[in-house]
């Protein structure tokens, strides 16, 4: 067993809160087990582990794999935090490793974290744009959600052509998490370019879901 995983497991166990764990699990529809550790406290328990690997300048995928397999949700949050902190080390080939995490224990809480992680790779390597187009047509709607929202924080760096293609690939979806994601991506970009978003809504009004339009129109 991975030594760093064992160390983090021990820390989590020593700081667990059973009552809070029940509340956290209930909030997540009882889909996952929790130690019941609040966000700020949880991050303090593993910041040193992240900083140590940051100094080394290498992502410890064996450690992350062990963590992601654990049934407790705090371990998946750790992996997300770790990759966010070391995102400058991520390369194009890491997309497919991260894909395995996206498709394991999938729910909105981790998926929305992976948006930013994947987005960083797309910004650093144009080859990743094709992967996003492929994901936007995948049978797994969680991959499609990441593709739709990976540019959320891009602002002026947003590739509007890519955004348009990805969204149009998801027209006529009845999946709440897809239609919400479409609205979210357009709403965020409207803070940078409201004119483009307004025109997009007018152009595709008949194909866009009402939820997407509602979300996208919030700031315009």
Coordinates of N, CA and C in Angstrom, one line a residue:
X1 N 0.8 -1.2 0.0 CA 0.0 0.0 0.0 C 0.9 1.3 0.0
X2 N 0.4 2.3 -0.7 CA 1.2 3.5 -0.8 C 1.4 4.2 0.6
X3 N 2.6 4.6 0.9 CA 2.9 5.1 2.2 C 2.2 6.5 2.4
X4 N 2.2 7.3 1.4 CA 1.6 8.6 1.6 C 0.1 8.5 1.7
X5 N -0.5 7.5 1.0 CA -1.9 7.3 1.2 C -2.2 6.8 2.6
X6 N -1.4 6.0 3.1 CA -1.6 5.5 4.5 C -1.5 6.6 5.5
X7 N -0.6 7.5 5.3 CA -0.4 8.7 6.2 C -1.6 9.6 6.1
X8 N -2.1 9.8 4.9 CA -3.3 10.7 4.8 C -4.5 10.0 5.4
X9 N -4.6 8.7 5.2 CA -5.7 8.0 5.8 C -5.8 8.1 7.3
X10 N -4.6 8.0 7.9 CA -4.5 8.1 9.3 C -4.9 9.5 9.8
X11 N -4.5 10.5 9.1 CA -4.9 11.9 9.4 C -6.4 12.1 9.3
X12 N -7.0 11.5 8.3 CA -8.4 11.7 8.1 C -9.2 11.0 9.2
X13 N -8.7 9.8 9.5 CA -9.4 9.0 10.6 C -9.3 9.7 11.9
X14 N -8.1 10.3 12.2 CA -7.9 11.0 13.5 C -8.7 12.2 13.6
X15 N -9.2 12.7 12.5 CA -10.0 14.0 12.5 C -11.4 13.8 12.0
X16 N -11.9 12.6 12.0 CA -13.3 12.4 11.5 C -14.3 12.9 12.5
X17 N -15.5 13.3 11.9 CA -16.6 13.8 12.7 C -17.8 13.0 12.2
X18 N -18.2 12.0 12.9 CA -19.3 11.1 12.5 C -20.6 11.8 12.2
X19 N -21.0 12.8 13.0 CA -22.2 13.5 12.8 C -22.2 14.3 11.5
X20 N -21.1 15.0 11.3 CA -20.9 15.8 10.1 C -20.8 14.9 8.9
X21 N -20.3 13.7 9.0 CA -20.2 12.7 7.9 C -21.6 12.3 7.4
X22 N -22.5 12.2 8.4 CA -23.9 11.8 8.0 C -24.5 12.9 7.2
X23 N -24.3 14.2 7.7 CA -24.9 15.3 7.0 C -24.3 15.5 5.6
X24 N -23.0 15.3 5.5 CA -22.3 15.4 4.2 C -22.8 14.3 3.2
X25 N -22.9 13.1 3.7 CA -23.4 12.0 2.8 C -24.8 12.3 2.4
X26 N -25.6 12.8 3.3 CA -27.0 13.0 2.9 C -27.1 14.1 1.8
X27 N -26.3 15.1 2.0 CA -26.2 16.2 1.0 C -25.9 15.7 -0.4
X28 N -25.1 14.6 -0.5 CA -24.7 14.0 -1.7 C -25.5 12.8 -2.0
X29 N -26.8 12.8 -1.5 CA -27.8 11.8 -1.8 C -27.3 10.4 -1.4
X30 N -26.4 10.4 -0.4 CA -25.9 9.1 0.2 C -25.2 8.3 -0.8
X31 N -24.6 8.9 -1.8 CA -23.9 8.2 -2.9 C -22.4 7.9 -2.4
X32 N -21.9 8.7 -1.4 CA -20.5 8.5 -1.0 C -20.4 8.5 0.5
X33 N -19.3 7.9 1.0 CA -19.0 7.9 2.4 C -18.1 9.1 2.7
X34 N -18.2 9.6 3.9 CA -17.4 10.8 4.3 C -16.8 10.6 5.6
X35 N -15.7 11.2 5.9 CA -15.1 11.3 7.2 C -15.7 12.4 8.0
X36 N -16.4 13.3 7.3 CA -17.0 14.5 7.9 C -16.1 15.6 8.3
X37 N -15.1 15.8 7.5 CA -14.1 16.9 7.7 C -14.4 18.1 6.9
X38 N -14.6 19.2 7.5 CA -14.9 20.5 6.8 C -13.7 20.8 5.8
X39 N -14.0 21.6 4.8 CA -13.1 21.9 3.8 C -11.8 22.5 4.3
X40 N -11.9 23.6 5.1 CA -10.7 24.3 5.5 C -9.8 23.4 6.4
X41 N -10.4 22.6 7.2 CA -9.6 21.6 8.1 C -9.0 20.5 7.2
X42 N -9.8 20.0 6.3 CA -9.3 19.0 5.4 C -8.1 19.4 4.6
X43 N -8.1 20.6 4.1 CA -7.0 21.1 3.3 C -5.7 21.3 4.2
X44 N -5.9 21.6 5.4 CA -4.8 21.8 6.3 C -4.1 20.4 6.6
X45 N -4.9 19.4 6.5 CA -4.4 18.0 6.8 C -3.5 17.5 5.7
X46 N -3.6 18.1 4.5 CA -2.7 17.6 3.4 C -1.9 18.6 2.7
X47 N -2.0 19.8 3.1 CA -1.2 20.9 2.4 C 0.3 20.6 2.3
X48 N 0.8 20.0 3.4 CA 2.2 19.7 3.4 C 2.6 18.6 2.3
X49 N 1.6 17.7 2.1 CA 1.9 16.6 1.1 C 1.9 17.2 -0.3
X50 N 1.0 18.1 -0.5 CA 1.0 18.8 -1.8 C 2.3 19.6 -2.1
X51 N 2.6 20.4 -1.0 CA 3.8 21.2 -1.1 C 5.1 20.4 -1.3
X52 N 5.2 19.2 -0.7 CA 6.3 18.4 -0.9 C 6.5 17.9 -2.3
X53 N 5.4 17.5 -3.0 CA 5.5 17.1 -4.3 C 5.7 18.3 -5.3
X54 N 5.2 19.5 -4.8 CA 5.4 20.7 -5.6 C 6.9 21.0 -5.7
X55 N 7.6 20.9 -4.5 CA 9.0 21.1 -4.5 C 9.8 20.1 -5.3
X56 N 9.4 18.9 -5.3 CA 10.0 17.9 -6.2 C 9.8 18.2 -7.6
X57 N 8.6 18.7 -7.9 CA 8.3 19.1 -9.3 C 7.8 17.9 -10.1
X58 N 7.1 16.9 -9.4 CA 6.6 15.8 -10.1 C 5.3 15.3 -9.5
X59 N 4.4 14.9 -10.4 CA 3.1 14.4 -9.9 C 3.2 12.9 -9.6
X60 N 2.8 12.6 -8.4 CA 2.8 11.2 -7.9 C 1.5 10.5 -8.2
X61 N 1.4 10.0 -9.4 CA 0.2 9.3 -9.9 C -0.1 8.1 -9.1
X62 N 0.9 7.4 -8.6 CA 0.6 6.2 -7.8 C -0.1 6.6 -6.5
X63 N 0.3 7.6 -5.9 CA -0.4 8.2 -4.7 C -1.8 8.6 -5.0
X64 N -2.0 9.3 -6.1 CA -3.3 9.8 -6.5 C -4.2 8.6 -6.8
X65 N -3.7 7.6 -7.5 CA -4.5 6.4 -7.8 C -5.1 5.8 -6.5
X66 N -4.2 5.6 -5.5 CA -4.6 5.0 -4.3 C -5.6 5.8 -3.6
X67 N -5.5 7.1 -3.6 CA -6.5 8.0 -3.0 C -7.8 8.0 -3.7
X68 N -7.8 8.0 -5.0 CA -9.0 8.0 -5.8 C -9.9 6.8 -5.6
X69 N -9.2 5.7 -5.3 CA -9.9 4.4 -5.1 C -10.6 4.3 -3.8
X70 N -10.2 5.1 -2.8 CA -10.8 5.1 -1.5 C -12.2 5.5 -1.6
X71 N -13.1 4.8 -0.7 CA -14.5 5.1 -0.8 C -14.9 6.4 -0.2
X72 N -14.0 7.0 0.6 CA -14.4 8.3 1.3 C -14.2 9.5 0.3
X73 N -15.2 10.3 0.3 CA -15.2 11.4 -0.7 C -14.0 12.4 -0.5
X74 N -13.6 12.6 0.7 CA -12.5 13.5 1.0 C -11.2 13.1 0.2
X75 N -11.0 11.9 -0.1 CA -9.9 11.5 -0.9 C -10.0 12.0 -2.4
X76 N -11.2 11.9 -2.9 CA -11.4 12.5 -4.3 C -11.2 14.0 -4.3
X77 N -11.6 14.6 -3.2 CA -11.4 16.1 -3.1 C -9.9 16.4 -3.0
X78 N -9.2 15.6 -2.3 CA -7.7 15.7 -2.2 C -7.1 15.7 -3.6
X79 N -7.5 14.7 -4.4 CA -6.9 14.5 -5.7 C -7.1 15.8 -6.6
X80 N -8.4 16.3 -6.5 CA -8.7 17.5 -7.2 C -7.9 18.7 -6.8
X81 N -7.7 18.9 -5.5 CA -6.9 20.0 -4.9 C -5.4 19.8 -5.3
X82 N -4.9 18.6 -5.2 CA -3.6 18.3 -5.6 C -3.3 18.7 -7.1
X83 N -4.2 18.2 -8.0 CA -3.9 18.5 -9.4 C -4.1 20.0 -9.7
X84 N -5.0 20.7 -9.0 CA -5.1 22.1 -9.2 C -3.9 22.9 -8.8
X85 N -3.2 22.4 -7.7 CA -2.0 23.1 -7.2 C -0.8 22.8 -8.1
X86 N -0.8 21.6 -8.7 CA 0.3 21.2 -9.6 C -0.1 21.2 -11.1
X87 N -1.1 22.0 -11.4 CA -1.6 22.0 -12.8 C -0.5 22.4 -13.8
X88 N 0.5 23.2 -13.4 CA 1.5 23.6 -14.3 C 2.4 22.5 -14.8
X89 N 2.3 21.3 -14.1 CA 3.1 20.1 -14.5 C 2.3 19.2 -15.4
X90 N 1.1 19.5 -15.6 CA 0.2 18.6 -16.4 C 0.6 18.8 -17.9
X91 N 0.5 17.7 -18.6 CA 0.8 17.7 -20.0 C -0.4 17.1 -20.8
X92 N -0.3 17.1 -22.1 CA -1.4 16.6 -23.0 C -1.7 15.2 -22.6
X93 N -0.7 14.3 -22.5 CA -1.0 12.9 -22.2 C -1.7 12.7 -20.9
X94 N -1.6 13.6 -20.0 CA -2.2 13.5 -18.7 C -3.7 13.6 -18.8
X95 N -4.2 14.1 -19.9 CA -5.7 14.2 -20.0 C -6.3 12.8 -19.9
X96 N -5.7 11.8 -20.5 CA -6.3 10.5 -20.5 C -6.2 9.8 -19.1
X97 N -5.2 10.2 -18.3 CA -5.2 9.7 -17.0 C -6.3 10.4 -16.1
X98 N -6.4 11.7 -16.3 CA -7.5 12.4 -15.6 C -8.9 11.9 -16.0
X99 N -9.0 11.5 -17.3 CA -10.3 11.0 -17.7 C -10.7 9.8 -16.9
X100 N -9.8 9.0 -16.5 CA -10.1 7.8 -15.7 C -10.7 8.2 -14.3
X101 N -10.2 9.4 -13.8 CA -10.8 9.9 -12.5 C -12.2 10.5 -12.8
X102 N -12.3 11.2 -13.9 CA -13.6 11.8 -14.2 C -14.7 10.8 -14.3
X103 N -14.4 9.6 -14.8 CA -15.3 8.6 -15.1 C -15.5 7.6 -13.9
X104 N -14.8 7.9 -12.8 CA -14.9 7.1 -11.6 C -15.5 7.9 -10.5
X105 N -16.6 7.3 -9.8 CA -17.2 8.0 -8.8 C -17.7 9.4 -9.2
X106 N -18.3 9.5 -10.4 CA -18.7 10.7 -11.0 C -19.9 11.4 -10.3
X107 N -19.7 12.6 -10.0 CA -20.8 13.5 -9.5 C -20.4 14.9 -9.7
X108 N -21.3 15.9 -9.6 CA -21.0 17.3 -10.0 C -19.9 17.9 -9.1
X109 N -19.7 17.4 -7.9 CA -18.7 18.1 -7.0 C -17.3 17.9 -7.5
X110 N -17.0 16.7 -8.0 CA -15.6 16.5 -8.6 C -15.5 16.9 -10.0
X111 N -16.6 16.7 -10.8 CA -16.6 17.1 -12.2 C -16.3 18.5 -12.4
X112 N -16.9 19.4 -11.5 CA -16.8 20.8 -11.7 C -15.3 21.2 -11.3
X113 N -14.7 20.4 -10.5 CA -13.3 20.7 -10.2 C -12.4 20.3 -11.4
X114 N -12.7 19.3 -12.0 CA -11.9 18.8 -13.2 C -12.0 19.8 -14.4
X115 N -13.1 20.6 -14.4 CA -13.2 21.6 -15.5 C -11.9 22.4 -15.6
X116 N -11.5 23.0 -14.5 CA -10.4 23.9 -14.4 C -9.1 23.2 -14.7
X117 N -9.0 21.9 -14.2 CA -7.7 21.1 -14.4 C -7.5 20.8 -15.8
X118 N -8.6 20.4 -16.5 CA -8.5 20.1 -17.9 C -8.3 21.3 -18.7
X119 N -9.0 22.4 -18.3 CA -8.8 23.7 -19.0 C -7.4 24.1 -19.0
X120 N -6.6 23.9 -18.0 CA -5.2 24.3 -18.0 C -4.4 23.6 -19.0
X121 N -4.7 22.3 -19.2 CA -4.0 21.6 -20.2 C -4.4 22.1 -21.6
X122 N -5.7 22.4 -21.8 CA -6.1 22.9 -23.1 C -5.4 24.2 -23.5
X123 N -5.2 25.1 -22.5 CA -4.5 26.3 -22.7 C -3.1 26.1 -23.1
X124 N -2.5 25.1 -22.6 CA -1.0 24.9 -22.8 C -0.7 24.0 -24.0
X125 N -1.8 23.3 -24.6 CA -1.5 22.5 -25.7 C -2.7 22.4 -26.6
X126 N -2.7 23.0 -27.8 CA -3.8 23.0 -28.7 C -4.3 21.6 -29.1
X127 N -3.5 20.6 -29.0 CA -4.0 19.3 -29.3 C -5.2 18.8 -28.5
X128 N -5.2 19.4 -27.3 CA -6.3 19.0 -26.3 C -7.7 19.5 -26.8
X129 N -7.7 20.5 -27.7 CA -9.0 21.0 -28.2 C -9.8 19.9 -28.9
X130 N -9.1 19.1 -29.7 CA -9.7 17.9 -30.4 C -10.3 16.9 -29.4
X131 N -9.6 16.7 -28.3 CA -10.1 15.8 -27.2 C -11.4 16.4 -26.7
X132 N -11.4 17.7 -26.5 CA -12.7 18.3 -26.0 C -13.8 18.1 -27.0
X133 N -13.5 18.2 -28.2 CA -14.6 18.0 -29.2 C -15.0 16.5 -29.2
X134 N -14.1 15.6 -29.0 CA -14.4 14.2 -28.9 C -15.3 13.9 -27.7
X135 N -14.9 14.5 -26.6 CA -15.6 14.4 -25.3 C -17.0 15.0 -25.4
X136 N -17.2 16.0 -26.2 CA -18.5 16.7 -26.3 C -19.5 15.8 -27.0
X137 N -19.0 14.7 -27.6 CA -20.0 13.8 -28.3 C -19.9 12.4 -27.6
X138 N -19.3 12.3 -26.5 CA -19.2 11.0 -25.8 C -20.5 10.6 -25.2
X139 N -20.7 9.3 -25.0 CA -21.9 8.7 -24.4 C -21.9 9.1 -22.9
X140 N -20.8 9.3 -22.3 CA -20.7 9.7 -20.9 C -21.0 11.2 -20.8
X141 N -22.1 11.5 -20.2 CA -22.5 13.0 -20.1 C -21.6 13.8 -19.2
X142 N -20.9 13.1 -18.3 CA -19.9 13.8 -17.4 C -18.7 14.3 -18.2
X143 N -18.3 13.5 -19.2 CA -17.2 13.9 -20.0 C -17.7 15.1 -20.9
X144 N -18.9 15.0 -21.3 CA -19.5 16.1 -22.1 C -19.6 17.4 -21.3
X145 N -19.9 17.3 -20.0 CA -20.0 18.4 -19.1 C -18.7 19.1 -19.0
X146 N -17.6 18.3 -18.8 CA -16.3 18.9 -18.7 C -15.9 19.6 -20.0
X147 N -16.2 19.0 -21.1 CA -15.9 19.6 -22.4 C -16.6 21.0 -22.5
X148 N -17.9 21.0 -22.1 CA -18.7 22.3 -22.2 C -18.1 23.4 -21.3
X149 N -17.7 23.0 -20.1 CA -17.3 24.0 -19.1 C -15.8 24.2 -18.9
X150 N -15.0 23.5 -19.7 CA -13.5 23.6 -19.4 C -13.0 25.0 -19.7
X151 N -13.7 25.9 -20.4 CA -13.2 27.2 -20.7 C -13.8 28.3 -19.7
X152 N -14.4 27.8 -18.6 CA -15.2 28.7 -17.7 C -14.3 29.9 -17.3
X153 N -13.1 29.7 -17.0 CA -12.2 30.8 -16.5 C -11.3 31.4 -17.6
X154 N -11.6 31.2 -18.8 CA -10.7 31.6 -19.9 C -10.8 33.1 -20.2
X155 N -12.0 33.6 -20.0 CA -12.3 35.1 -20.3 C -11.9 35.4 -21.8
X156 N -10.9 36.3 -21.9 CA -10.5 36.7 -23.3 C -9.8 35.6 -24.1
X157 N -9.3 34.6 -23.4 CA -8.7 33.5 -24.0 C -9.6 32.4 -24.6
X158 N -10.9 32.7 -24.3 CA -11.9 31.7 -24.8 C -11.9 31.5 -26.3
X159 N -11.9 30.3 -26.7 CA -12.0 29.9 -28.1 C -13.5 29.8 -28.5
X160 N -14.0 30.8 -29.0 CA -15.5 30.9 -29.2 C -15.9 29.9 -30.3
X161 N -15.1 29.6 -31.2 CA -15.4 28.6 -32.2 C -15.5 27.2 -31.6
X162 N -14.6 26.9 -30.7 CA -14.6 25.6 -30.0 C -15.8 25.6 -29.1
X163 N -16.1 26.6 -28.4 CA -17.2 26.7 -27.5 C -18.5 26.4 -28.2
X164 N -18.7 27.1 -29.4 CA -19.9 26.9 -30.2 C -20.1 25.5 -30.7
X165 N -19.0 24.9 -31.2 CA -19.1 23.5 -31.7 C -19.4 22.5 -30.5
X166 N -18.8 22.7 -29.4 CA -19.1 21.8 -28.3 C -20.5 21.9 -27.8
X167 N -21.0 23.2 -27.7 CA -22.4 23.4 -27.3 C -23.4 22.8 -28.3
X168 N -23.2 23.1 -29.6 CA -24.1 22.6 -30.6 C -24.1 21.1 -30.7
X169 N -23.0 20.5 -30.3 CA -22.9 19.0 -30.2 C -23.8 18.4 -29.2
X170 N -24.3 19.3 -28.3 CA -25.1 18.9 -27.1 C -26.5 19.4 -27.2
X171 N -26.9 19.9 -28.3 CA -28.3 20.3 -28.4 C -29.2 19.1 -28.4
X172 N -30.5 19.4 -27.9 CA -31.5 18.4 -27.8 C -31.3 17.4 -26.7
X173 N -30.3 17.7 -25.8 CA -30.1 16.8 -24.6 C -31.2 17.1 -23.6
X174 N -31.6 16.0 -23.0 CA -32.6 16.1 -21.9 C -31.9 16.0 -20.5
X175 N -30.6 15.9 -20.5 CA -29.8 15.7 -19.3 C -29.7 17.1 -18.6
X176 N -30.2 17.2 -17.3 CA -30.1 18.4 -16.6 C -28.7 19.0 -16.5
X177 N -27.7 18.1 -16.2 CA -26.3 18.5 -15.9 C -25.7 19.0 -17.2
X178 N -26.2 18.6 -18.4 CA -25.7 19.1 -19.7 C -26.3 20.5 -19.9
X179 N -27.6 20.6 -19.8 CA -28.2 21.9 -20.1 C -27.9 23.0 -19.1
X180 N -27.6 22.6 -17.9 CA -27.1 23.5 -16.9 C -25.7 24.0 -17.2
X181 N -24.9 23.0 -17.7 CA -23.5 23.4 -18.1 C -23.4 24.3 -19.2
X182 N -24.3 24.1 -20.2 CA -24.3 25.0 -21.4 C -24.7 26.4 -20.9
X183 N -25.7 26.5 -20.1 CA -26.0 27.9 -19.6 C -24.9 28.5 -18.8
X184 N -24.3 27.7 -18.0 CA -23.2 28.2 -17.1 C -22.0 28.7 -18.0
X185 N -21.7 27.9 -19.0 CA -20.5 28.3 -19.8 C -20.8 29.6 -20.6
X186 N -22.1 29.8 -21.0 CA -22.4 31.0 -21.7 C -22.6 32.2 -20.8
X187 N -23.1 31.9 -19.6 CA -23.2 33.0 -18.6 C -21.8 33.5 -18.2
X188 N -20.9 32.6 -18.0 CA -19.5 33.1 -17.6 C -18.9 33.9 -18.7
X189 N -19.0 33.4 -19.9 CA -18.4 34.2 -21.0 C -19.1 35.5 -21.3
X190 N -20.4 35.6 -20.9 CA -21.1 36.9 -21.1 C -20.5 38.0 -20.3
X191 N -19.8 37.6 -19.2 CA -19.1 38.6 -18.4 C -18.0 39.3 -19.2
X192 N -17.5 38.5 -20.2 CA -16.4 39.0 -21.0 C -16.9 39.6 -22.3
X193 N -17.8 38.9 -22.9 CA -18.3 39.3 -24.2 C -19.8 39.1 -24.3
X194 N -20.6 39.9 -23.7 CA -22.1 39.8 -23.7 C -22.7 39.8 -25.1
X195 N -22.1 40.6 -26.0 CA -22.6 40.7 -27.4 C -22.5 39.4 -28.0
X196 N -21.4 38.6 -27.9 CA -21.3 37.3 -28.5 C -22.3 36.3 -28.0
X197 N -22.5 36.3 -26.7 CA -23.5 35.4 -26.0 C -24.9 35.8 -26.4
X198 N -25.2 37.0 -26.5 CA -26.6 37.4 -26.9 C -26.9 37.0 -28.3
X199 N -25.9 37.2 -29.2 CA -26.1 36.7 -30.6 C -26.2 35.2 -30.7
X200 N -25.4 34.5 -29.8 CA -25.5 33.0 -29.8 C -26.9 32.6 -29.4
X201 N -27.4 33.2 -28.4 CA -28.7 32.8 -27.9 C -29.8 33.0 -29.0
X202 N -29.7 34.2 -29.6 CA -30.6 34.5 -30.7 C -30.5 33.6 -31.9
X203 N -29.3 33.2 -32.2 CA -29.0 32.3 -33.3 C -29.6 30.9 -33.1
X204 N -29.4 30.4 -31.9 CA -29.8 29.0 -31.6 C -31.0 28.9 -30.6
X205 N -31.8 29.9 -30.5 CA -32.9 30.0 -29.6 C -33.8 28.7 -29.6
X206 N -34.1 28.2 -30.8 CA -35.0 27.1 -31.0 C -34.3 25.8 -30.5
X207 N -33.0 25.7 -30.6 CA -32.3 24.5 -30.2 C -31.9 24.4 -28.8
X208 N -31.7 25.6 -28.2 CA -31.3 25.7 -26.8 C -32.4 25.3 -25.8
X209 N -32.1 24.6 -24.8 CA -33.0 24.2 -23.7 C -33.3 25.5 -22.9
X210 N -34.6 25.6 -22.4 CA -35.0 26.8 -21.7 C -34.1 27.0 -20.5
X211 N -33.6 26.0 -19.8 CA -32.7 26.1 -18.7 C -31.4 26.8 -19.1
X212 N -30.9 26.4 -20.2 CA -29.7 26.9 -20.8 C -29.8 28.4 -21.0
X213 N -30.9 28.8 -21.7 CA -31.2 30.2 -22.0 C -31.4 31.0 -20.7
X214 N -32.0 30.4 -19.7 CA -32.2 31.2 -18.5 C -30.9 31.5 -17.8
X215 N -30.1 30.4 -17.7 CA -28.7 30.6 -17.1 C -27.9 31.5 -17.9
X216 N -27.9 31.4 -19.2 CA -27.0 32.2 -20.1 C -27.4 33.7 -20.1
X217 N -28.6 34.0 -19.8 CA -29.1 35.3 -19.9 C -29.0 36.1 -18.6
X218 N -28.5 35.6 -17.6 CA -28.5 36.2 -16.3 C -27.8 37.6 -16.3
X219 N -26.8 37.8 -17.0 CA -26.0 39.0 -17.0 C -26.2 39.9 -18.3
X220 N -27.1 39.5 -19.1 CA -27.3 40.3 -20.4 C -28.7 40.7 -20.6

